[in-house]
Short mmCIF file of N, CA, C and O in Angstrom, two decimals:
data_model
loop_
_atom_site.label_atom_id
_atom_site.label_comp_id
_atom_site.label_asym_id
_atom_site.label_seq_id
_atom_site.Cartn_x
_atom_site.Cartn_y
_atom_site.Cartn_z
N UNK A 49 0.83 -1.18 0.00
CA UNK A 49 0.00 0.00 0.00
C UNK A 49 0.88 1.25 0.00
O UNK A 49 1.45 1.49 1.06
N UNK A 50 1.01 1.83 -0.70
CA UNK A 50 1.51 3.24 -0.75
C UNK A 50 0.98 4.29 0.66
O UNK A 50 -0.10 4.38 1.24
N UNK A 51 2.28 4.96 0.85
CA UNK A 51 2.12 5.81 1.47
C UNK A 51 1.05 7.07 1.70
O UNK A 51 1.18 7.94 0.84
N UNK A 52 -0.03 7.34 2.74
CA UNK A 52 -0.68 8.09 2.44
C UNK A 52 0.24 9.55 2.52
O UNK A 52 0.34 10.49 1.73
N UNK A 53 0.87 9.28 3.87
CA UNK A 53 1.30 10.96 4.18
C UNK A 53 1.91 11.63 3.00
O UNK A 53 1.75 12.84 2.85
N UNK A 54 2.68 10.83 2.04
CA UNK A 54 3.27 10.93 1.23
C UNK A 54 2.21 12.10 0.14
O UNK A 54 2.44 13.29 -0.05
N UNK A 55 1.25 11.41 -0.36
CA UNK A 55 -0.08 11.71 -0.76
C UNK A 55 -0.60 12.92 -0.39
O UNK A 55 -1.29 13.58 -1.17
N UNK A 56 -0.29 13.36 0.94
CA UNK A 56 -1.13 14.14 1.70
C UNK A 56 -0.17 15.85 1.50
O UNK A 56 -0.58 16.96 1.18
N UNK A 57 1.03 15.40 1.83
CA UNK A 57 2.36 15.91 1.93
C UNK A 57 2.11 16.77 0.15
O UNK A 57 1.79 17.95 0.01
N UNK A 58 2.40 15.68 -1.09
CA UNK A 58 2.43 16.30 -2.31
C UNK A 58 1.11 16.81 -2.87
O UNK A 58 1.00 17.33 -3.98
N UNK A 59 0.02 16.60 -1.92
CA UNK A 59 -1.26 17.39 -2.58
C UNK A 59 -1.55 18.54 -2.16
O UNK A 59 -2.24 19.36 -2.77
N UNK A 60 -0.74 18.78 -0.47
CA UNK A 60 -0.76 20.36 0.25
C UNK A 60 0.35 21.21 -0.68
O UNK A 60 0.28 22.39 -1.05
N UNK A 61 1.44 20.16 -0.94
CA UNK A 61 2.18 20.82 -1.56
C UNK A 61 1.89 21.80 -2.78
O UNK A 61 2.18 22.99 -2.90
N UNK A 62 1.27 20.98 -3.61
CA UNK A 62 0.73 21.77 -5.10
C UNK A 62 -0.35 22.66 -4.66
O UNK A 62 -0.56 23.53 -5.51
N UNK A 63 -1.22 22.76 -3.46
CA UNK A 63 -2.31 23.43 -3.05
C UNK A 63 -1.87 24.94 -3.21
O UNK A 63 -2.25 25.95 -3.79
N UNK A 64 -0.72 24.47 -2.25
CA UNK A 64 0.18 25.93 -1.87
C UNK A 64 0.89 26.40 -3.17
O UNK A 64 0.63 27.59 -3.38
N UNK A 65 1.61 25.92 -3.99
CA UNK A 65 2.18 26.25 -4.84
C UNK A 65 1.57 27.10 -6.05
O UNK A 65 1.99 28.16 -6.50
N UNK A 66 -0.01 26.05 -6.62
CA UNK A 66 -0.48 26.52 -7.64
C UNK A 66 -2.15 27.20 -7.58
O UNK A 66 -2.79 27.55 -8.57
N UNK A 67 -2.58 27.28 -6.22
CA UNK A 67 -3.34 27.99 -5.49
C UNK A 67 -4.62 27.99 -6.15
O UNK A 67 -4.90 26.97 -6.78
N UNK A 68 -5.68 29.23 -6.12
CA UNK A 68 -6.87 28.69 -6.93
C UNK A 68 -7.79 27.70 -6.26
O UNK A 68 -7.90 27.36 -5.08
N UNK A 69 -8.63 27.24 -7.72
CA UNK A 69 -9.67 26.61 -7.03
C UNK A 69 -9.09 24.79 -6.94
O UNK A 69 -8.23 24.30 -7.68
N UNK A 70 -9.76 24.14 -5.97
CA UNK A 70 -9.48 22.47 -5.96
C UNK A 70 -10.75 21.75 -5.99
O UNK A 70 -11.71 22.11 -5.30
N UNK A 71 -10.79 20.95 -6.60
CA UNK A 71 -11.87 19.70 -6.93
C UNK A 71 -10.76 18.20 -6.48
O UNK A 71 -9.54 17.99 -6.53
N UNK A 72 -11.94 17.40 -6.07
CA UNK A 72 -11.54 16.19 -6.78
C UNK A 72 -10.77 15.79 -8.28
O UNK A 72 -9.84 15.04 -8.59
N UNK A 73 -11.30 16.34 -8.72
CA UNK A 73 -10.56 15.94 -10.11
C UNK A 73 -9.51 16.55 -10.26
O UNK A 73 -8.69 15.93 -10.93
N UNK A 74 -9.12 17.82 -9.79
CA UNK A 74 -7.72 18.32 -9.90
C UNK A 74 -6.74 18.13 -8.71
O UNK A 74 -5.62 18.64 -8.71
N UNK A 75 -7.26 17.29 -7.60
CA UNK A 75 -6.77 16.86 -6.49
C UNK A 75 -5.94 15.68 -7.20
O UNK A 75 -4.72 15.58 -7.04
N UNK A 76 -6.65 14.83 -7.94
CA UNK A 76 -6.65 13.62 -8.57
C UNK A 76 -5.68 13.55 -9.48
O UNK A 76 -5.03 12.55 -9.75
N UNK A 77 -5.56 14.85 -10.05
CA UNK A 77 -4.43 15.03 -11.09
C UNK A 77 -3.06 15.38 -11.15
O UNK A 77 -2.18 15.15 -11.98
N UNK A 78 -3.08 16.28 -9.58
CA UNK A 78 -2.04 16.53 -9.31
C UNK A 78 -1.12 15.52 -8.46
O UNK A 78 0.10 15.50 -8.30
N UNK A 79 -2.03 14.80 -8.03
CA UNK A 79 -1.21 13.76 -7.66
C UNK A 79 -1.04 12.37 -8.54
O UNK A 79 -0.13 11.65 -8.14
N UNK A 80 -1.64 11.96 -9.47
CA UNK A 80 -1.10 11.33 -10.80
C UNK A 80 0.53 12.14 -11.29
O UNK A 80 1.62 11.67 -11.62
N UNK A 81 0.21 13.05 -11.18
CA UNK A 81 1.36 14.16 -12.08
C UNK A 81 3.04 13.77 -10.79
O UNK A 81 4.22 13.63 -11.09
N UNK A 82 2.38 13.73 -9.45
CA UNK A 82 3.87 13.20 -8.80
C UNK A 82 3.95 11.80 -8.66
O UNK A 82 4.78 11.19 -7.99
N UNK A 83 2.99 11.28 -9.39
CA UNK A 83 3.83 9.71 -8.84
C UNK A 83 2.63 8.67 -8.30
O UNK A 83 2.65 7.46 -8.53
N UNK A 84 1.93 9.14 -7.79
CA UNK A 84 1.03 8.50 -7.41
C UNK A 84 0.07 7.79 -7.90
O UNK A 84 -0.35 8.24 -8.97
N UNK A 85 -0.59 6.60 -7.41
CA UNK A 85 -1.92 6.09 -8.06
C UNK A 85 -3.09 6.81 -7.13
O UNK A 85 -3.63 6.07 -6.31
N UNK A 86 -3.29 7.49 -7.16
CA UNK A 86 -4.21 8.04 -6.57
C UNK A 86 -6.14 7.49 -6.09
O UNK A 86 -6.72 6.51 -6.54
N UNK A 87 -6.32 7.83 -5.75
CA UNK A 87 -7.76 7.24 -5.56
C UNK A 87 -8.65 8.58 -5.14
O UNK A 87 -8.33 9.29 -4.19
N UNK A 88 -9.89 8.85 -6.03
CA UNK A 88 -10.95 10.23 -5.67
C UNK A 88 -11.24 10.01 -3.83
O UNK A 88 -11.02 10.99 -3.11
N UNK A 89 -11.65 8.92 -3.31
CA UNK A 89 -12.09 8.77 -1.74
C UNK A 89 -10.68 9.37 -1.05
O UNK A 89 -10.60 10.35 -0.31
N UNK A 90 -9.85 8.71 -1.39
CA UNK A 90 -8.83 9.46 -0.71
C UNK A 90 -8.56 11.10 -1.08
O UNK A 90 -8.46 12.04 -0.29
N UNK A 91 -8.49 11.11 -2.15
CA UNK A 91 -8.30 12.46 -2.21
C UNK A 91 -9.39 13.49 -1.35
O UNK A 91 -9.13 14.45 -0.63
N UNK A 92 -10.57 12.94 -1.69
CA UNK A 92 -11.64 13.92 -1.02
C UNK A 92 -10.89 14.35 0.31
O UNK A 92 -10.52 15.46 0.68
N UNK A 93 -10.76 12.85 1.02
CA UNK A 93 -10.34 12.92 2.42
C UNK A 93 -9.32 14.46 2.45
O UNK A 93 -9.58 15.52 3.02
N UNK A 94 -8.13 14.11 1.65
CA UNK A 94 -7.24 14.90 1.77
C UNK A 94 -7.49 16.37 1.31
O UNK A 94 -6.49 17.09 1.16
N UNK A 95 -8.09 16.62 1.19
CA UNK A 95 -9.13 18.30 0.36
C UNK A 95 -9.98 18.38 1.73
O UNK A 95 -9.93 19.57 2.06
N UNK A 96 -10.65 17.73 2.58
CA UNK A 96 -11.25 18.08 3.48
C UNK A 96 -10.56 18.44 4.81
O UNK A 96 -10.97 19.38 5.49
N UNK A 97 -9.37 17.60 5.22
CA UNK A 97 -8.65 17.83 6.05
C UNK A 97 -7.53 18.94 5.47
O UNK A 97 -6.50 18.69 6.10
N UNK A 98 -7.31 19.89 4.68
CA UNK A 98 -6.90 20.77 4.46
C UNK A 98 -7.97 21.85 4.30
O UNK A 98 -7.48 22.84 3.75
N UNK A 99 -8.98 21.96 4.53
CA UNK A 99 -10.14 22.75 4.51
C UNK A 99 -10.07 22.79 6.21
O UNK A 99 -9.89 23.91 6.69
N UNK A 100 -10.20 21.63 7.15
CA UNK A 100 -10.45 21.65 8.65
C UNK A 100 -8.95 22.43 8.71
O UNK A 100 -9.05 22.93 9.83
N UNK A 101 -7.98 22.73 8.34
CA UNK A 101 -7.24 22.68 9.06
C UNK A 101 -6.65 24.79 8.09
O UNK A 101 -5.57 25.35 8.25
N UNK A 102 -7.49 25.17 7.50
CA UNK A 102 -7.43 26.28 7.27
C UNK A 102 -7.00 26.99 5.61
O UNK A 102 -7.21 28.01 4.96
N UNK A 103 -6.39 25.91 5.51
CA UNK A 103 -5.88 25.88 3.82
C UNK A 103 -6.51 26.21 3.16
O UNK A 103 -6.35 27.38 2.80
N UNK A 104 -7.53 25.50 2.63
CA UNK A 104 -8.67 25.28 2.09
C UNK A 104 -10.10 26.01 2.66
O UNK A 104 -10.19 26.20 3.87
N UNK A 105 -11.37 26.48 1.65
CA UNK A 105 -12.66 27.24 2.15
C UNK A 105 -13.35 26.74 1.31
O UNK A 105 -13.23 27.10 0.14
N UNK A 106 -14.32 25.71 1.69
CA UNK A 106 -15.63 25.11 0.52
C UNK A 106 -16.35 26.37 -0.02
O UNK A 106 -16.97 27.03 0.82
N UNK A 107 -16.36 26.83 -1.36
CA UNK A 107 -17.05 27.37 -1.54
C UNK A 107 -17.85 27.17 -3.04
O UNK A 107 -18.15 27.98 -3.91
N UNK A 108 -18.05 25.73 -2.93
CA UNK A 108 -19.10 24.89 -3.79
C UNK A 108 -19.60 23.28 -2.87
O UNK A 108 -18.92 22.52 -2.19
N UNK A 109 -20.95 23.25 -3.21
CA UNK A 109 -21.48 21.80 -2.29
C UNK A 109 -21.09 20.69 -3.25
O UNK A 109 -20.41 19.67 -3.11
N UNK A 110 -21.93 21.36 -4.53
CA UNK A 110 -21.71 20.17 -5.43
C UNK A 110 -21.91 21.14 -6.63
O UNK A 110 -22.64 22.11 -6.83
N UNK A 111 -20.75 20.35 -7.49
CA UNK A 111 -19.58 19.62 -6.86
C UNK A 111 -19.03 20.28 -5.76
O UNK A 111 -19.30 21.46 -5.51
N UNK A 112 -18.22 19.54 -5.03
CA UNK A 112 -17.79 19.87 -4.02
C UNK A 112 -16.32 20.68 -4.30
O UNK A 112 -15.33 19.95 -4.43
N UNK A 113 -16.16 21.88 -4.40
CA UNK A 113 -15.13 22.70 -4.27
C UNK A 113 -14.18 23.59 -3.43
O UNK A 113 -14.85 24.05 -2.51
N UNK A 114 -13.34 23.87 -3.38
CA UNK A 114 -12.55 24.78 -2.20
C UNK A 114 -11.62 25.90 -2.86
O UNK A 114 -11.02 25.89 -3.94
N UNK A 115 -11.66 26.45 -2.27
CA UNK A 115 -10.42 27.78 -2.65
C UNK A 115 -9.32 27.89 -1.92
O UNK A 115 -9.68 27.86 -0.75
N UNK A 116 -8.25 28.00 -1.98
CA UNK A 116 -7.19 28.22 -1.43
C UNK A 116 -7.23 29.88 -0.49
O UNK A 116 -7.15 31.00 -0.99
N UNK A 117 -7.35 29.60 0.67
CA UNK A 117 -7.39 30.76 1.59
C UNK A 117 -6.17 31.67 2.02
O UNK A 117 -6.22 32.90 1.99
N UNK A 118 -4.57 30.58 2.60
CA UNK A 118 -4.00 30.80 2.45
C UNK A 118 -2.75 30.01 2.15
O UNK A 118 -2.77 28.84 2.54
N UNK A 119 -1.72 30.41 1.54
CA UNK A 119 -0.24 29.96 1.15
C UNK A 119 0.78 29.98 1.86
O UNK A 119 1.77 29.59 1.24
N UNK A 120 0.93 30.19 2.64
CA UNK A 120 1.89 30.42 3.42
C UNK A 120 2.77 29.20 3.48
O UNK A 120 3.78 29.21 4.18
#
């Protein structure tokens, strides 16, 4: 099983880097793009716990979307 933190680590990474809006599907892509086999359930996970934790601001239900709040 592949590493999640790993996962978690290169999807905050690009969050911060290339900022804007995030979906699933571009969650999904950016981590195809480092290496990963990625999976949408996981990713969600990882888009939501960067939303709880300030990164991230839902500002679509459905689809479910976020904005990058801050970069730092």
């Amino acid at each position: 099983m592949e590493d999640c933190t790993s996962q978690r680590a290169d999807l905050e990474k690009a969050v911060r880097t290339f900022g804007g809006l995030w979906d699933t599907e571009r969650g999904l892509r950016a981590l195809r793009d480092t290496g990963h086999d990625a999976h949408p359930k996981h990713t969600r996970r990882i888009l939501r716990d960067l939303a709880s934790e300030g990164l991230l601001m839902k500002v679509e239900d459905w689809p479910v979307r976020y904005r990058v709040v801050r970069a730092d």
